[in-house]
Each structure stands twice: as structure tokens, then as C-alpha cells.
Tab-separated table of C-alpha atoms in Angstrom:
chain	number	residue	atom	x	y	z
T	112	PRO	CA	135.811	162.876	89.060
T	113	ILE	CA	135.998	159.847	86.793
T	114	MET	CA	134.308	156.763	88.291
T	115	CYS	CA	135.313	153.161	87.810
T	116	GLU	CA	132.819	151.227	85.759
T	117	LEU	CA	133.511	148.077	87.824
T	118	CYS	CA	132.627	149.618	91.170
T	119	ASN	CA	129.146	150.055	92.505
T	120	ASN	CA	129.973	152.551	95.248
T	121	ALA	CA	131.032	156.141	95.713
T	122	GLU	CA	134.617	155.133	96.469
T	123	GLY	CA	135.292	153.785	93.001
T	124	PHE	CA	137.260	156.700	91.593
T	125	VAL	CA	139.736	156.170	88.715
T	126	LYS	CA	143.221	157.582	89.704
T	127	PRO	CA	146.750	157.392	88.296
T	128	ASP	CA	149.050	154.592	89.474
T	129	ILE	CA	150.833	156.835	92.008
T	130	VAL	CA	150.764	157.275	95.774
T	131	PHE	CA	148.946	160.445	96.750
T	132	PHE	CA	149.749	162.432	99.842
T	133	GLY	CA	148.232	160.684	102.883
T	134	GLU	CA	147.825	157.317	101.171
T	135	ARG	CA	149.640	154.176	102.299
T	136	THR	CA	152.615	153.132	100.281
T	137	PRO	CA	152.437	149.780	98.425
T	138	GLU	CA	153.839	146.699	100.204
T	139	LYS	CA	156.539	146.362	97.486
T	140	PHE	CA	157.896	149.677	98.692
T	141	HIS	CA	158.716	148.182	102.111
T	142	SER	CA	159.818	144.734	100.891
T	143	ARG	CA	163.056	145.799	99.122
T	144	PRO	CA	165.096	147.730	101.729
T	145	GLY	CA	168.325	145.958	100.764
T	146	ASP	CA	168.509	147.759	97.386
T	147	PHE	CA	169.576	151.026	98.989
T	148	GLU	CA	172.194	149.299	101.187
T	149	LYS	CA	173.850	147.871	98.065
T	150	CYS	CA	173.674	151.147	96.078
T	151	ASP	CA	177.055	152.389	94.730
T	152	LEU	CA	175.634	155.645	93.201
T	153	LEU	CA	172.201	157.173	93.866
T	154	LEU	CA	170.742	159.235	91.046
T	155	VAL	CA	167.706	161.295	92.111
T	156	LEU	CA	165.858	162.708	89.119
T	157	GLY	CA	163.112	165.336	88.850
T	158	THR	CA	161.462	165.449	92.213
T	159	SER	CA	160.324	167.854	94.980
T	160	LEU	CA	161.272	165.342	97.761
T	161	LYS	CA	158.390	166.736	99.830
T	162	VAL	CA	156.373	163.594	100.389
T	163	THR	CA	157.247	161.120	103.211
T	164	PRO	CA	158.478	158.360	103.108
T	165	PHE	CA	159.933	158.987	99.656
T	166	ASN	CA	161.741	162.102	100.791
T	167	THR	CA	163.793	159.985	103.229
T	168	LEU	CA	165.100	157.535	100.632
T	169	PRO	CA	168.268	159.420	99.692
T	170	GLY	CA	169.327	159.146	103.306
T	171	THR	CA	169.050	155.333	103.325
T	172	VAL	CA	172.147	154.630	101.242
T	173	ARG	CA	175.457	154.054	102.877
T	174	VAL	CA	177.199	157.228	104.097
T	175	VAL	CA	180.009	156.719	101.505
T	176	THR	CA	177.570	156.433	98.539
T	177	PRO	CA	177.666	159.488	96.200
T	178	ARG	CA	174.218	161.045	95.599
T	179	VAL	CA	173.439	163.077	92.503
T	180	LEU	CA	170.267	165.189	92.254
T	181	VAL	CA	169.286	166.178	88.654
T	182	ASN	CA	166.492	168.695	89.069
T	183	ARG	CA	165.410	172.197	88.114
T	184	GLU	CA	165.965	173.321	91.712
T	185	LYS	CA	167.776	172.105	94.824
T	186	VAL	CA	165.731	169.999	97.151
T	187	PHE	CA	167.009	168.258	100.237
T	188	GLY	CA	164.583	165.636	101.528
T	189	ARG	CA	164.214	164.678	105.195
T	190	GLY	CA	165.349	162.119	107.575
T	191	ASP	CA	168.718	161.546	109.287
T	192	TYR	CA	170.826	162.202	106.178
T	193	PRO	CA	169.091	164.669	103.832
T	194	LEU	CA	170.910	165.851	100.732
T	195	ASP	CA	173.559	168.528	101.598
T	196	PHE	CA	175.015	170.527	98.734
T	197	ASP	CA	176.100	173.739	100.497
T	198	SER	CA	177.694	173.011	103.820
T	199	ARG	CA	181.415	172.982	104.395
T	200	VAL	CA	181.372	169.219	105.244
T	201	HIS	CA	179.357	167.959	102.280
T	202	TYR	CA	181.357	165.396	100.448
T	203	ARG	CA	179.055	163.141	98.450
T	204	ASP	CA	176.164	165.238	97.221
T	205	VAL	CA	176.158	166.798	93.765
T	206	PHE	CA	173.427	169.021	92.241
T	207	VAL	CA	173.052	169.070	88.460
T	208	GLU	CA	170.615	171.926	87.655
T	209	GLY	CA	168.270	171.415	84.690
T	210	ASP	CA	165.728	169.034	83.303
T	211	CYS	CA	166.292	165.255	83.563
T	212	ASP	CA	167.322	164.676	79.910
T	213	THR	CA	169.842	167.491	79.955
T	214	GLY	CA	171.131	166.459	83.358
T	215	VAL	CA	171.646	162.846	82.413
T	216	GLU	CA	173.446	163.841	79.264
T	217	ALA	CA	175.736	166.114	81.372
T	218	ILE	CA	176.535	163.183	83.613
T	219	VAL	CA	177.220	160.886	80.624
T	220	ASN	CA	179.535	163.478	79.146
T	221	ALA	CA	181.377	164.250	82.483
T	222	MET	CA	182.016	160.541	83.016
T	223	GLY	CA	183.219	159.956	79.467
T	224	TRP	CA	180.371	157.451	78.840
T	225	GLN	CA	179.337	158.857	75.451
T	226	GLU	CA	180.264	155.813	73.451
T	227	ASP	CA	178.554	153.421	75.898
T	228	TRP	CA	175.523	155.726	76.087
T	229	LYS	CA	175.260	155.950	72.328
T	230	ARG	CA	175.538	152.188	71.938
T	231	ILE	CA	172.820	151.585	74.567
T	232	MET	CA	170.484	154.187	73.070
T	233	ASP	CA	171.080	153.025	69.490
T	234	ALA	CA	170.336	149.428	70.543
T	235	ARG	CA	167.257	150.463	72.458
T	236	ASN	CA	166.019	152.559	69.504
T	237	SER	CA	166.694	149.926	66.850
T	238	GLU	CA	164.984	147.236	69.007
T	239	TYR	CA	161.917	149.202	69.856
T	240	GLY	CA	161.849	152.395	67.723
T	241	PRO	CA	158.846	154.673	68.047
T	242	GLU	CA	156.375	152.184	66.566
T	243	GLY	CA	157.611	149.396	68.768
T	244	ILE	CA	157.391	151.531	71.904
T	245	LYS	CA	153.802	152.429	71.004
T	246	ARG	CA	152.827	148.811	70.428
T	247	MET	CA	154.511	147.765	73.688
T	248	ALA	CA	152.627	150.520	75.563
T	249	ALA	CA	149.306	149.431	74.051
T	250	ALA	CA	150.020	145.789	74.998
T	251	GLU	CA	150.966	146.881	78.506
T	252	ARG	CA	147.723	148.856	78.909
T	253	GLN	CA	145.823	145.771	77.624
T	254	LYS	CA	147.527	143.589	80.235
T	255	GLU	CA	146.855	146.047	83.078
T	256	LEU	CA	143.226	146.314	82.142
T	257	GLN	CA	142.880	142.444	82.062
T	258	ALA	CA	144.489	142.252	85.521
T	259	LYS	CA	142.141	144.839	86.982
T	260	VAL	CA	139.050	143.264	85.534
T	261	ALA	CA	140.204	139.865	86.924
T	262	ALA	CA	140.795	141.382	90.357
T	263	ALA	CA	137.371	143.029	90.269
T	264	LYS	CA	135.770	139.794	89.310
T	265	ALA	CA	137.526	137.952	92.121
T	266	ALA	CA	136.590	140.580	94.682
T	267	ASN	CA	132.936	140.763	93.670
T	268	GLY	CA	131.603	137.803	91.736
T	269	ASN	CA	128.524	139.726	90.468
T	270	VAL	CA	130.459	142.462	88.722
T	271	GLN	CA	129.738	142.647	85.052
T	272	ALA	CA	133.143	143.368	83.625
T	273	PRO	CA	133.537	145.445	80.483
T	274	SER	CA	135.509	144.113	77.508
T	275	THR	CA	139.237	143.825	78.279
T	276	ALA	CA	140.148	144.558	74.693
T	277	LEU	CA	141.496	147.871	73.650
T	278	PRO	CA	139.719	149.406	70.731
T	279	ALA	CA	141.230	148.407	67.408
T	280	GLU	CA	141.590	152.000	66.541
T	281	GLU	CA	143.835	152.656	69.608
T	282	ILE	CA	146.041	149.649	68.694
T	283	SER	CA	146.199	150.780	65.127
T	284	ASN	CA	147.100	154.288	66.055
T	285	ALA	CA	149.726	153.041	68.435
T	286	ALA	CA	151.384	151.225	65.596
T	287	LYS	CA	151.620	154.373	63.526
């Protein structure tokens, strides 16, 4: 395992910014329940829906809200109202088989949103482009590193923090 340079104990493993099975969910997960109650259309993209509590989220929208799963295989989730594609009474669940990019494109085409989608994607690409996206990603990594170092310093005043600057080579490569 990769160990955190800021931690002086065996628990300082570096891990991705995800919630692993058995871990507590972040507080922000519980602080926004109203989002699902207001949802007019739920898109579920690329998931196994095996991990609780995330596998219960599709069931938290209103019973009249359409739910579209874009995935390589059908998954159903858990809870009071799991996804239901095959029963005789299903009325709001749609399965779009395939990878996420292809599935979203199929939805755009089926809804007649091609012009809007093209306009949105063209604007996004002209604003950011590949170089801009790389620069933004490098800046975001820099900001995250600075926040982690500040939090470590606050938690343990005697921590010798490494430099918060990304190597110039990484920033230069990101701009290419």
C-alpha cells in the first residue's frame, strides 16, 4: 500500500476519493435529501448498484419520476422501490444497454436534442478544449493538495508538510 507522507501511523494509507464498502458515507451525502424529491428525471449511469446506501437512491425519487439506467447490464438496486424493467406493472423504468457515452448519445437522439447537445458540447470544447481541461485538472489537483496539507497541519501542528506545488514538469505536460 501507498502510505501518506503526512501521517506518522500505520493508518495513513493513500486511497482514492471514493467510499469503499463498509466505510461511512460523507456528511454531504446525507445533507441533500431534497434533491431527489425535486427530481423530474433520474439518469443512472454505469453502476453495479450493489453498495448500500447508494443502491437505494433510485427508489428515493417520487413514484412518478421516470428512471433511466444506462449500463452494460441490468441492475436493480435495493430498497422500497428498486428499478423494475421487466414486470407487467413497470411504467417508469427504462434500460439503455451499452456504455455511458453511447447510451447518453442514444437518449439525446431519441429526445431530438441533437442541436442542443451539439451546441452545449461545442461551447464546452471551445471554452476548455483538451489543453484547458488538462490545465484545469492540474490546478484542481494543486488546490486539493493544498487543502489536505492545511488540514494535516491543523490536525497535528508538528507535521512537516511537503511542498504543495505540483512539479513544473506535470503542469507543463498538462498544458500540452
